[in-house]
mmCIF file of C-alpha atoms and ligand atoms in Angstrom:
data_model
loop_
_atom_site.group_PDB
_atom_site.id
_atom_site.type_symbol
_atom_site.label_atom_id
_atom_site.label_comp_id
_atom_site.label_asym_id
_atom_site.label_seq_id
_atom_site.Cartn_x
_atom_site.Cartn_y
_atom_site.Cartn_z
ATOM 1 C CA MET A 214 0.000 0.000 0.000
ATOM 2 C CA GLN A 215 1.173 3.468 -0.838
ATOM 3 C CA SER A 216 -1.528 5.106 1.245
ATOM 4 C CA ASP A 217 0.642 5.744 4.289
ATOM 5 C CA ARG A 218 2.725 8.222 2.311
ATOM 6 C CA ILE A 219 -0.216 10.062 0.811
ATOM 7 C CA GLY A 220 -2.221 11.118 3.841
ATOM 8 C CA SER A 221 -5.236 13.242 3.174
ATOM 9 C CA ASP A 222 -3.442 15.924 1.181
ATOM 10 C CA LEU A 223 -4.414 15.680 -2.476
ATOM 11 C CA SER A 224 -1.654 18.043 -3.569
ATOM 12 C CA ALA A 225 0.740 15.202 -2.734
ATOM 13 C CA LEU A 226 -0.870 13.403 -5.673
ATOM 14 C CA GLY A 227 -0.414 16.336 -8.045
ATOM 15 C CA TRP A 228 -3.792 17.994 -7.434
ATOM 16 C CA ASN A 229 -3.878 21.702 -8.287
ATOM 17 C CA PRO A 230 -6.428 24.534 -8.675
ATOM 18 C CA HIS A 231 -6.820 23.713 -12.387
ATOM 19 C CA PHE A 232 -8.137 20.241 -11.508
ATOM 20 C CA ALA A 233 -10.130 21.571 -8.549
ATOM 21 C CA THR A 234 -12.057 23.909 -10.849
ATOM 22 C CA ALA A 235 -12.744 21.115 -13.320
ATOM 23 C CA PHE A 236 -13.848 18.815 -10.507
ATOM 24 C CA GLU A 237 -16.347 21.364 -9.178
ATOM 25 C CA THR A 238 -18.218 21.366 -12.469
ATOM 26 C CA LEU A 239 -18.259 17.549 -12.787
ATOM 27 C CA ALA A 240 -18.662 16.411 -9.194
ATOM 28 C CA GLU A 241 -21.909 14.919 -7.961
ATOM 29 C CA PRO A 242 -22.859 14.599 -4.303
ATOM 30 C CA GLY A 243 -20.895 11.788 -2.704
ATOM 31 C CA THR A 244 -18.031 11.790 -5.222
ATOM 32 C CA VAL A 245 -14.333 12.498 -4.630
ATOM 33 C CA PRO A 246 -11.313 13.168 -6.857
ATOM 34 C CA ALA A 247 -8.975 10.239 -7.465
ATOM 35 C CA ARG A 248 -5.904 9.628 -9.589
ATOM 36 C CA ILE A 249 -5.346 6.571 -11.773
ATOM 37 C CA ALA A 250 -2.238 4.666 -10.670
ATOM 38 C CA ARG A 251 -2.771 1.669 -12.941
ATOM 39 C CA ALA A 252 -5.262 0.651 -15.619
ATOM 40 C CA ASP A 253 -5.681 -3.051 -16.366
ATOM 41 C CA LEU A 254 -8.427 -4.106 -18.753
ATOM 42 C CA GLY A 255 -11.224 -2.192 -17.132
ATOM 43 C CA ARG A 256 -9.862 -2.568 -13.602
ATOM 44 C CA TYR A 257 -8.226 0.504 -12.132
ATOM 45 C CA LEU A 258 -5.955 1.067 -9.179
ATOM 46 C CA ILE A 259 -6.615 4.578 -7.929
ATOM 47 C CA LEU A 260 -5.102 6.890 -5.339
ATOM 48 C CA CYS A 261 -7.328 9.254 -3.400
ATOM 49 C CA ALA A 262 -7.291 11.119 -0.127
ATOM 50 C CA ALA A 263 -8.393 7.952 1.653
ATOM 51 C CA GLY A 264 -5.546 5.910 0.148
ATOM 52 C CA GLU A 265 -5.233 3.202 -2.479
ATOM 53 C CA ARG A 266 -8.392 1.568 -3.873
ATOM 54 C CA PHE A 267 -9.646 -0.483 -6.777
ATOM 55 C CA ALA A 268 -12.208 1.042 -9.101
ATOM 56 C CA GLU A 269 -14.115 0.360 -12.299
ATOM 57 C CA LEU A 270 -16.010 2.432 -14.834
ATOM 58 C CA SER A 271 -19.641 3.074 -14.022
ATOM 59 C CA GLY A 272 -22.093 1.804 -16.610
ATOM 60 C CA ARG A 273 -23.074 5.348 -17.493
ATOM 61 C CA PHE A 274 -19.423 6.357 -18.014
ATOM 62 C CA ARG A 275 -18.798 3.372 -20.272
ATOM 63 C CA HIS A 276 -21.922 4.149 -22.230
ATOM 64 C CA HIS A 277 -20.892 7.752 -22.872
ATOM 65 C CA ALA A 278 -17.238 7.074 -23.743
ATOM 66 C CA ALA A 279 -17.054 7.577 -27.508
ATOM 67 C CA GLY A 280 -13.594 6.117 -28.016
ATOM 68 C CA PRO A 281 -10.334 5.027 -26.379
ATOM 69 C CA ALA A 282 -9.308 8.653 -25.736
ATOM 70 C CA ASP A 283 -12.290 9.035 -23.383
ATOM 71 C CA LEU A 284 -11.140 6.204 -21.130
ATOM 72 C CA PRO A 285 -8.910 6.913 -18.127
ATOM 73 C CA VAL A 286 -5.190 6.185 -18.430
ATOM 74 C CA VAL A 287 -2.464 6.220 -15.810
ATOM 75 C CA GLY A 288 -2.050 9.728 -14.417
ATOM 76 C CA ASP A 289 -5.626 10.784 -15.125
ATOM 77 C CA TRP A 290 -7.787 12.486 -12.524
ATOM 78 C CA VAL A 291 -11.252 11.013 -12.281
ATOM 79 C CA VAL A 292 -14.487 11.601 -10.396
ATOM 80 C CA LEU A 293 -14.934 8.615 -8.094
ATOM 81 C CA ARG A 294 -17.994 7.384 -6.290
ATOM 82 C CA PRO A 295 -16.601 5.284 -3.435
ATOM 83 C CA GLN A 296 -18.509 2.130 -2.555
ATOM 84 C CA VAL A 297 -18.883 0.672 0.897
ATOM 85 C CA ASP A 298 -17.943 -2.741 -0.404
ATOM 86 C CA GLY A 299 -16.528 -3.533 -3.807
ATOM 87 C CA PRO A 300 -14.593 -1.344 -6.212
ATOM 88 C CA GLY A 301 -15.357 2.378 -6.454
ATOM 89 C CA GLN A 302 -17.242 3.658 -9.488
ATOM 90 C CA ILE A 303 -15.503 6.038 -11.906
ATOM 91 C CA VAL A 304 -18.208 8.430 -13.063
ATOM 92 C CA GLY A 305 -16.185 11.196 -14.729
ATOM 93 C CA LEU A 306 -12.824 12.120 -16.254
ATOM 94 C CA LEU A 307 -11.214 15.520 -15.648
ATOM 95 C CA PRO A 308 -9.737 17.332 -18.665
ATOM 96 C CA ARG A 309 -6.068 16.465 -19.127
ATOM 97 C CA ALA A 310 -3.330 19.018 -18.647
ATOM 98 C CA ALA A 311 -0.744 17.176 -20.753
ATOM 99 C CA ALA A 312 -0.681 13.688 -22.167
ATOM 100 C CA PHE A 313 1.887 11.574 -23.963
ATOM 101 C CA ALA A 314 0.449 9.850 -27.018
ATOM 102 C CA ARG A 315 1.619 7.642 -29.820
ATOM 103 C CA LYS A 316 -0.059 6.133 -32.821
ATOM 104 C CA THR A 317 -1.240 2.622 -32.003
ATOM 105 C CA VAL A 318 1.137 -0.028 -33.266
ATOM 106 C CA GLY A 319 -0.047 -1.455 -36.580
ATOM 107 C CA GLU A 320 -2.104 -0.119 -39.408
ATOM 108 C CA THR A 321 -5.003 1.528 -37.581
ATOM 109 C CA THR A 322 -4.964 5.307 -37.420
ATOM 110 C CA GLU A 323 -5.691 5.684 -33.764
ATOM 111 C CA GLU A 324 -4.202 7.557 -30.886
ATOM 112 C CA GLN A 325 -2.986 5.686 -27.835
ATOM 113 C CA LEU A 326 -2.472 7.690 -24.677
ATOM 114 C CA LEU A 327 0.402 6.424 -22.573
ATOM 115 C CA ALA A 328 0.208 8.783 -19.586
ATOM 116 C CA ALA A 329 -1.796 11.840 -18.599
ATOM 117 C CA ASN A 330 -1.190 14.956 -16.539
ATOM 118 C CA ILE A 331 2.571 14.716 -16.741
ATOM 119 C CA ASP A 332 4.930 17.565 -15.967
ATOM 120 C CA THR A 333 8.161 15.994 -17.125
ATOM 121 C CA VAL A 334 9.090 13.189 -19.496
ATOM 122 C CA PHE A 335 12.332 11.328 -18.793
ATOM 123 C CA LEU A 336 13.466 9.965 -22.145
ATOM 124 C CA VAL A 337 15.625 7.062 -21.064
ATOM 125 C CA THR A 338 18.325 5.725 -23.367
ATOM 126 C CA GLY A 339 21.044 3.240 -22.557
ATOM 127 C CA LEU A 340 24.643 4.300 -23.112
ATOM 128 C CA ASP A 341 25.326 0.801 -24.384
ATOM 129 C CA ALA A 342 24.294 -0.461 -27.825
ATOM 130 C CA ASN A 343 20.861 1.120 -27.275
ATOM 131 C CA PHE A 344 22.296 4.629 -27.766
ATOM 132 C CA ASN A 345 20.683 6.190 -30.837
ATOM 133 C CA LEU A 346 20.430 9.915 -31.551
ATOM 134 C CA ARG A 347 17.672 9.476 -34.126
ATOM 135 C CA ARG A 348 15.491 7.722 -31.570
ATOM 136 C CA ILE A 349 16.059 10.550 -29.111
ATOM 137 C CA GLU A 350 14.876 13.043 -31.752
ATOM 138 C CA ARG A 351 11.750 10.951 -32.286
ATOM 139 C CA TYR A 352 10.976 10.829 -28.551
ATOM 140 C CA LEU A 353 11.651 14.565 -28.247
ATOM 141 C CA THR A 354 9.127 15.245 -31.017
ATOM 142 C CA ALA A 355 6.455 13.190 -29.244
ATOM 143 C CA THR A 356 7.234 14.889 -25.943
ATOM 144 C CA TRP A 357 6.858 18.425 -27.294
ATOM 145 C CA GLU A 358 3.534 17.316 -28.701
ATOM 146 C CA SER A 359 2.496 16.007 -25.259
ATOM 147 C CA GLY A 360 2.853 19.313 -23.470
ATOM 148 C CA GLY A 361 5.280 17.824 -20.921
ATOM 149 C CA ASN A 362 8.885 18.945 -20.590
ATOM 150 C CA PRO A 363 11.516 16.521 -21.824
ATOM 151 C CA VAL A 364 14.707 15.531 -20.018
ATOM 152 C CA VAL A 365 17.083 13.174 -21.792
ATOM 153 C CA VAL A 366 18.320 10.557 -19.316
ATOM 154 C CA LEU A 367 21.338 8.621 -20.540
ATOM 155 C CA ASN A 368 21.473 5.547 -18.314
ATOM 156 C CA LYS A 369 24.121 2.836 -17.899
ATOM 157 C CA ALA A 370 26.910 5.398 -17.790
ATOM 158 C CA ASP A 371 29.041 2.611 -16.318
ATOM 159 C CA LEU A 372 28.834 0.788 -19.660
ATOM 160 C CA ALA A 373 29.556 3.809 -21.846
ATOM 161 C CA THR A 374 32.487 3.356 -24.165
ATOM 162 C CA ASP A 375 32.912 7.077 -24.734
ATOM 163 C CA LEU A 376 30.762 8.997 -22.276
ATOM 164 C CA GLU A 377 32.113 12.453 -23.102
ATOM 165 C CA SER A 378 31.458 12.281 -26.831
ATOM 166 C CA GLN A 379 28.072 10.572 -26.364
ATOM 167 C CA LEU A 380 27.093 13.417 -24.022
ATOM 168 C CA ALA A 381 28.322 16.027 -26.486
ATOM 169 C CA GLU A 382 26.485 14.402 -29.420
ATOM 170 C CA THR A 383 23.277 14.216 -27.394
ATOM 171 C CA ARG A 384 23.543 17.823 -26.226
ATOM 172 C CA ALA A 385 24.085 18.898 -29.844
ATOM 173 C CA ILE A 386 20.718 17.467 -30.911
ATOM 174 C CA ALA A 387 18.844 18.192 -27.660
ATOM 175 C CA MET A 388 18.619 21.928 -28.449
ATOM 176 C CA GLY A 389 18.719 23.100 -24.855
ATOM 177 C CA VAL A 390 16.736 20.204 -23.382
ATOM 178 C CA PRO A 391 18.531 19.012 -20.217
ATOM 179 C CA VAL A 392 20.688 15.928 -20.732
ATOM 180 C CA VAL A 393 21.870 13.905 -17.726
ATOM 181 C CA ALA A 394 24.067 10.821 -17.694
ATOM 182 C CA ILE A 395 23.599 8.427 -14.793
ATOM 183 C CA SER A 396 23.901 4.850 -13.746
ATOM 184 C CA ALA A 397 20.720 3.644 -12.105
ATOM 185 C CA LEU A 398 22.881 1.161 -10.200
ATOM 186 C CA ASP A 399 24.788 3.976 -8.489
ATOM 187 C CA ALA A 400 22.762 5.697 -5.755
ATOM 188 C CA ASP A 401 25.075 8.725 -5.838
ATOM 189 C CA HIS A 402 23.935 9.501 -9.379
ATOM 190 C CA LEU A 403 20.265 9.901 -8.524
ATOM 191 C CA ASP A 404 20.677 13.457 -7.225
ATOM 192 C CA ALA A 405 21.101 14.556 -10.840
ATOM 193 C CA LEU A 406 17.362 13.926 -11.316
ATOM 194 C CA ALA A 407 16.267 15.746 -8.145
ATOM 195 C CA PRO A 408 15.407 19.049 -9.888
ATOM 196 C CA TRP A 409 12.399 17.376 -11.551
ATOM 197 C CA LEU A 410 11.379 15.029 -8.751
ATOM 198 C CA THR A 411 9.747 17.689 -6.600
ATOM 199 C CA PRO A 412 6.682 17.120 -4.383
ATOM 200 C CA GLY A 413 3.503 16.723 -6.435
ATOM 201 C CA ALA A 414 5.343 16.738 -9.783
ATOM 202 C CA THR A 415 4.484 13.934 -12.205
ATOM 203 C CA VAL A 416 7.299 12.373 -14.215
ATOM 204 C CA VAL A 417 6.942 9.579 -16.758
ATOM 205 C CA LEU A 418 9.763 7.255 -17.797
ATOM 206 C CA LEU A 419 9.775 6.343 -21.483
ATOM 207 C CA GLY A 420 12.236 4.409 -23.577
ATOM 208 C CA SER A 421 13.059 1.073 -25.157
ATOM 209 C CA SER A 422 12.834 -2.168 -23.241
ATOM 210 C CA GLY A 423 15.862 -2.884 -21.088
ATOM 211 C CA VAL A 424 17.198 0.653 -20.765
ATOM 212 C CA GLY A 425 16.689 0.544 -16.999
ATOM 213 C CA LYS A 426 13.402 2.375 -16.352
ATOM 214 C CA SER A 427 12.300 -0.039 -13.630
ATOM 215 C CA THR A 428 15.794 -0.212 -12.141
ATOM 216 C CA LEU A 429 15.673 3.564 -11.875
ATOM 217 C CA THR A 430 12.151 3.473 -10.398
ATOM 218 C CA ASN A 431 13.271 1.068 -7.681
ATOM 219 C CA ALA A 432 16.415 3.078 -6.985
ATOM 220 C CA LEU A 433 14.370 6.276 -6.588
ATOM 221 C CA LEU A 434 11.811 4.442 -4.443
ATOM 222 C CA GLY A 435 14.492 2.841 -2.326
ATOM 223 C CA ALA A 436 12.552 -0.415 -2.654
ATOM 224 C CA ALA A 437 12.452 -3.391 -5.007
ATOM 225 C CA ARG A 438 8.908 -2.760 -6.178
ATOM 226 C CA GLN A 439 9.188 -3.098 -9.959
ATOM 227 C CA GLU A 440 10.376 -6.289 -11.581
ATOM 228 C CA ILE A 441 13.734 -5.936 -13.310
ATOM 229 C CA GLY A 442 14.702 -7.704 -16.496
ATOM 230 C CA ALA A 443 17.762 -9.910 -16.739
ATOM 231 C CA THR A 444 20.766 -8.516 -18.570
ATOM 232 C CA ARG A 445 20.544 -9.527 -22.197
ATOM 233 C CA GLU A 446 21.467 -8.442 -25.666
ATOM 234 C CA VAL A 447 19.857 -5.085 -26.312
ATOM 235 C CA ASP A 448 18.445 -6.134 -29.668
ATOM 236 C CA ALA A 449 16.986 -9.370 -28.308
ATOM 237 C CA LYS A 450 13.355 -9.445 -29.372
ATOM 238 C CA GLY A 451 10.226 -10.158 -27.469
ATOM 239 C CA ARG A 452 11.093 -9.643 -23.823
ATOM 240 C CA HIS A 453 9.438 -6.831 -21.982
ATOM 241 C CA THR A 454 9.781 -7.031 -18.245
ATOM 242 C CA THR A 455 7.347 -4.308 -17.225
ATOM 243 C CA THR A 456 3.897 -5.066 -18.603
ATOM 244 C CA SER A 457 1.715 -2.246 -17.322
ATOM 245 C CA ARG A 458 2.153 1.451 -16.756
ATOM 246 C CA GLU A 459 2.202 2.290 -13.086
ATOM 247 C CA LEU A 460 2.317 5.459 -11.033
ATOM 248 C CA VAL A 461 4.253 5.306 -7.772
ATOM 249 C CA VAL A 462 4.762 7.900 -5.048
ATOM 250 C CA LEU A 463 8.455 8.551 -4.445
ATOM 251 C CA PRO A 464 9.938 9.460 -1.052
ATOM 252 C CA SER A 465 10.847 12.840 -2.615
ATOM 253 C CA GLY A 466 7.097 13.507 -3.015
ATOM 254 C CA ALA A 467 7.187 13.206 -6.814
ATOM 255 C CA LEU A 468 4.880 10.870 -8.737
ATOM 256 C CA LEU A 469 6.771 8.598 -11.078
ATOM 257 C CA ILE A 470 5.185 6.574 -13.879
ATOM 258 C CA ASP A 471 7.120 3.482 -14.963
ATOM 259 C CA THR A 472 6.102 2.152 -18.378
ATOM 260 C CA PRO A 473 6.783 -0.958 -20.453
ATOM 261 C CA GLY A 474 9.536 -0.458 -23.011
ATOM 262 C CA MET A 475 8.481 0.481 -26.510
ATOM 263 C CA ARG A 476 9.737 -1.301 -29.569
ATOM 264 C CA GLU A 477 8.621 1.543 -31.752
ATOM 265 C CA LEU A 478 7.228 4.941 -31.057
ATOM 266 C CA GLN A 479 5.033 5.963 -33.964
ATOM 267 C CA LEU A 480 4.277 9.630 -33.821
ATOM 268 C CA TRP A 481 0.844 11.027 -33.147
ATOM 269 C CA GLY A 482 0.674 14.763 -33.541
ATOM 270 C CA GLU A 483 1.133 17.782 -35.710
ATOM 271 C CA GLU A 484 4.046 18.660 -37.944
ATOM 272 C CA SER A 485 4.648 21.737 -35.809
ATOM 273 C CA SER A 486 6.004 19.551 -33.002
ATOM 274 C CA LEU A 487 9.125 19.157 -35.172
ATOM 275 C CA ASP A 488 9.883 22.865 -34.927
ATOM 276 C CA GLN A 489 11.295 22.552 -31.435
ATOM 277 C CA VAL A 490 13.379 19.507 -32.315
ATOM 278 C CA PHE A 491 14.892 20.843 -35.538
ATOM 279 C CA PRO A 492 15.024 24.632 -35.026
ATOM 280 C CA GLU A 493 18.132 25.024 -37.197
ATOM 281 C CA ILE A 494 16.196 23.617 -40.175
ATOM 282 C CA LEU A 495 13.042 25.580 -39.372
ATOM 283 C CA ALA A 496 15.105 28.780 -39.427
ATOM 284 C CA LEU A 497 16.105 28.052 -43.035
ATOM 285 C CA VAL A 498 12.718 27.009 -44.424
ATOM 286 C CA SER A 499 11.412 30.587 -44.643
ATOM 287 C CA GLY A 500 14.292 31.320 -47.007
ATOM 288 C CA CYS A 501 13.140 28.783 -49.605
ATOM 289 C CA ARG A 502 11.855 30.379 -52.808
ATOM 290 C CA PHE A 503 8.572 28.422 -52.769
ATOM 291 C CA HIS A 504 6.519 28.416 -49.603
ATOM 292 C CA ASP A 505 5.444 24.822 -50.257
ATOM 293 C CA CYS A 506 9.022 23.731 -50.976
ATOM 294 C CA ALA A 507 9.534 20.017 -50.302
ATOM 295 C CA HIS A 508 13.293 20.636 -50.028
ATOM 296 C CA GLU A 509 13.969 17.901 -52.560
ATOM 297 C CA SER A 510 14.726 19.324 -55.991
ATOM 298 C CA GLU A 511 12.975 22.697 -56.016
ATOM 299 C CA PRO A 512 15.059 25.641 -57.220
ATOM 300 C CA GLY A 513 15.999 28.162 -54.569
ATOM 301 C CA CYS A 514 15.766 25.708 -51.671
ATOM 302 C CA ALA A 515 17.538 27.179 -48.645
ATOM 303 C CA VAL A 516 17.716 23.795 -46.889
ATOM 304 C CA ARG A 517 19.510 22.161 -49.804
ATOM 305 C CA ALA A 518 21.818 25.127 -50.167
ATOM 306 C CA ALA A 519 22.777 24.915 -46.483
ATOM 307 C CA LEU A 520 23.346 21.177 -46.865
ATOM 308 C CA GLU A 521 25.572 21.668 -49.872
ATOM 309 C CA GLU A 522 27.575 24.331 -48.069
ATOM 310 C CA GLY A 523 28.008 22.070 -45.061
ATOM 311 C CA ARG A 524 26.015 24.340 -42.723
ATOM 312 C CA LEU A 525 23.576 21.541 -41.889
ATOM 313 C CA GLU A 526 24.180 17.983 -40.716
ATOM 314 C CA PRO A 527 22.903 15.586 -43.407
ATOM 315 C CA GLU A 528 21.763 13.122 -40.698
ATOM 316 C CA ARG A 529 19.634 15.819 -39.125
ATOM 317 C CA VAL A 530 17.970 16.696 -42.413
ATOM 318 C CA GLN A 531 17.340 13.029 -43.147
ATOM 319 C CA ALA A 532 15.844 12.481 -39.689
ATOM 320 C CA TRP A 533 13.686 15.601 -40.045
ATOM 321 C CA ARG A 534 12.409 14.481 -43.459
ATOM 322 C CA LYS A 535 11.606 11.021 -42.153
ATOM 323 C CA LEU A 536 9.604 12.309 -39.161
ATOM 324 C CA GLN A 537 7.911 14.908 -41.334
ATOM 325 C CA ARG A 538 6.843 12.279 -43.851
ATOM 326 C CA GLU A 539 5.464 10.179 -41.010
ATOM 327 C CA LEU A 540 3.459 13.113 -39.641
ATOM 328 C CA THR A 541 2.183 14.118 -43.087
ATOM 329 C CA ARG A 542 1.076 10.554 -43.732
ATOM 330 C CA LEU A 543 -0.666 10.485 -40.372
ATOM 331 C CA GLU A 544 -2.441 13.753 -41.159
ATOM 332 C CA LEU A 545 -3.657 12.364 -44.491
ATOM 333 C CA ARG A 546 -4.921 9.200 -42.864
ATOM 334 C CA ARG A 547 -6.672 11.220 -40.186
ATOM 335 C CA ASP A 548 -8.319 13.339 -42.876
ATOM 336 C CA VAL A 549 -9.500 10.251 -44.716
ATOM 337 C CA ARG A 550 -10.870 8.810 -41.507
ATOM 338 C CA ALA A 551 -12.612 12.078 -40.667
ATOM 339 C CA ARG A 552 -14.233 12.088 -44.120
ATOM 340 C CA ILE A 553 -15.380 8.494 -43.710
ATOM 341 C CA ASN A 554 -16.874 9.309 -40.307
ATOM 342 C CA GLU A 555 -18.567 12.362 -41.767
ATOM 343 C CA LYS A 556 -20.034 10.272 -44.596
ATOM 344 C CA ALA A 557 -21.272 7.664 -42.135
ATOM 345 C CA LYS A 558 -22.913 10.384 -40.059
ATOM 346 C CA TRP A 559 -24.798 11.812 -43.041
ATOM 347 C CA LYS A 560 -25.797 8.364 -44.150
ATOM 348 C CA GLN A 561 -27.206 7.744 -40.669
ATOM 349 C CA ILE A 562 -29.133 11.009 -40.735
ATOM 350 C CA ALA A 563 -30.493 10.240 -44.212
ATOM 351 C CA GLN A 564 -31.460 6.773 -43.017
ATOM 352 C CA ALA A 565 -33.194 8.202 -39.960
ATOM 353 C CA LYS A 566 -35.126 10.630 -42.132
ATOM 354 C CA LYS A 567 -36.254 7.786 -44.355
ATOM 355 C CA THR A 568 -37.542 5.705 -41.464
ATOM 356 C CA HIS A 569 -38.841 8.736 -39.563
ATOM 357 C CA PRO A 570 -39.812 11.294 -42.214
ATOM 358 C CA LYS A 571 -40.521 13.892 -39.520
ATOM 359 C CA ALA A 572 -37.046 13.477 -38.028
ATOM 360 C CA GLN A 573 -36.246 17.151 -38.590
ATOM 361 C CA ARG A 574 -38.836 18.095 -36.057
ATOM 362 C CA TRP A 575 -36.811 16.409 -33.308
ATOM 363 C CA ARG A 576 -34.042 18.942 -33.600
HETATM 364 N N1 GTP B 119 25.269 -1.778 -16.123
HETATM 365 C C1 GTP B 119 24.076 -1.260 -15.880
HETATM 366 N N2 GTP B 119 22.989 -2.021 -15.970
HETATM 367 C C2 GTP B 119 21.781 -1.451 -15.732
HETATM 368 C C3 GTP B 119 21.649 -0.089 -15.376
HETATM 369 N N3 GTP B 119 20.336 0.175 -15.206
HETATM 370 C C4 GTP B 119 19.684 -0.977 -15.459
HETATM 371 N N4 GTP B 119 20.551 -1.954 -15.768
HETATM 372 C C5 GTP B 119 20.230 -3.352 -16.111
HETATM 373 O O1 GTP B 119 19.480 -3.390 -17.313
HETATM 374 C C6 GTP B 119 18.587 -4.499 -17.314
HETATM 375 C C7 GTP B 119 17.166 -4.054 -17.664
HETATM 376 O O2 GTP B 119 16.690 -3.185 -16.660
HETATM 377 P P1 GTP B 119 15.144 -2.851 -16.439
HETATM 378 O O3 GTP B 119 15.096 -1.856 -15.342
HETATM 379 O O4 GTP B 119 14.352 -4.097 -16.275
HETATM 380 O O5 GTP B 119 14.785 -2.174 -17.831
HETATM 381 P P2 GTP B 119 13.371 -1.538 -18.252
HETATM 382 O O6 GTP B 119 13.676 -0.287 -19.008
HETATM 383 O O7 GTP B 119 12.492 -1.404 -17.087
HETATM 384 O O8 GTP B 119 12.814 -2.661 -19.261
HETATM 385 P P3 GTP B 119 11.258 -2.970 -19.644
HETATM 386 O O9 GTP B 119 10.490 -3.100 -18.377
HETATM 387 O O10 GTP B 119 11.312 -4.227 -20.433
HETATM 388 O O11 GTP B 119 10.800 -1.800 -20.470
HETATM 389 C C8 GTP B 119 18.712 -5.107 -15.912
HETATM 390 O O12 GTP B 119 19.564 -6.208 -16.003
HETATM 391 C C9 GTP B 119 19.334 -4.018 -15.095
HETATM 392 O O13 GTP B 119 20.092 -4.503 -14.007
HETATM 393 C C10 GTP B 119 22.847 0.695 -15.275
HETATM 394 O O14 GTP B 119 22.832 1.891 -14.991
HETATM 395 N N5 GTP B 119 24.021 0.064 -15.556
HETATM 396 MG MG1 MG B 120 10.632 -2.120 -16.685
HETATM 397 ZN ZN1 ZN B 121 13.319 24.104 -49.470
#
């Protein structure tokens, strides 16, 4: 139980006036605010002023949820109706302050929320064979889109073959985002993360499987709570030690969300989220002759000119193009889906009018 550390003070769980205002408009008599600590197939572990409880969605809530984005995820604040016996009933969801999302794995064009109401995102990378600048750029893009603040955490510093140059390379692409190198196995290193682990602050750990997110969680907790994976080849497929996202209360007073490692992070967001990751390219784009320049073979392209003159890193331009293509594709697919939904809606209305010719009168 985490309840002993929470007490009755909701601010220890990240509650703030923004949520309080939202709660006032949604609350019904007999309900209380609660925060989702874990979501498992319709069963929720929640934290509230009274401590840790299990909860489930009320029938009415389930009925009104239009899609996956309406369902609570770890970090969400909900309106809870406690029950004398049995799990509490979740009857409402408070608007999210920030949320980390990705496109669902596979071909469907759907958003998957990984964590809500986060202040900071620790992007964890291993300084072993896992180290990959392009992946860090991808995670940074998703983080700017989330509304949380990124911190690049380079873990396994003890295994680094060239720590200084790896740090320098990361700082060069991080564009002012803090970069810290630590070893989760070394308790003395944890202080480097203290600036973000303040009371009531919510931090989510994201990164590939095996980079040490759960090791870090346990180290910060000072307890062996999360299961740790065995050491193995970094590119070994199919083994994810952590299987569900979980919010824990740290002794520092911060709320930390450990997550299962991701094999791929497909972006979900707008092209504009790239602006903060590739500012040096953005600064050039306005100098292109054509405002819709694709920076491929158009005459007067400022990006190509800078590349040719060696003022831009080719890897950065390639990475930018790749992420941009992904986001453009996503936008197109979202448009198509929106049109299909729109069509279906009109078809439904037309159908309703046919069966109920006076349907217009209802509105
Ligand atoms: N040498 C070294 N090993 C580490 C460090 N941090 C974690 N490890 C090891 O890396 C392996 C994987 O650690 P986990 O904490 O399970 O990794 P994870 O990111 O939680 O993995 P998933 O839950 O699968 O996403 C374990 O064997 C850890 O002991 C570190 O700083 N240095
Ligand atoms: Mg883990
Ligand atoms: Zn151009």
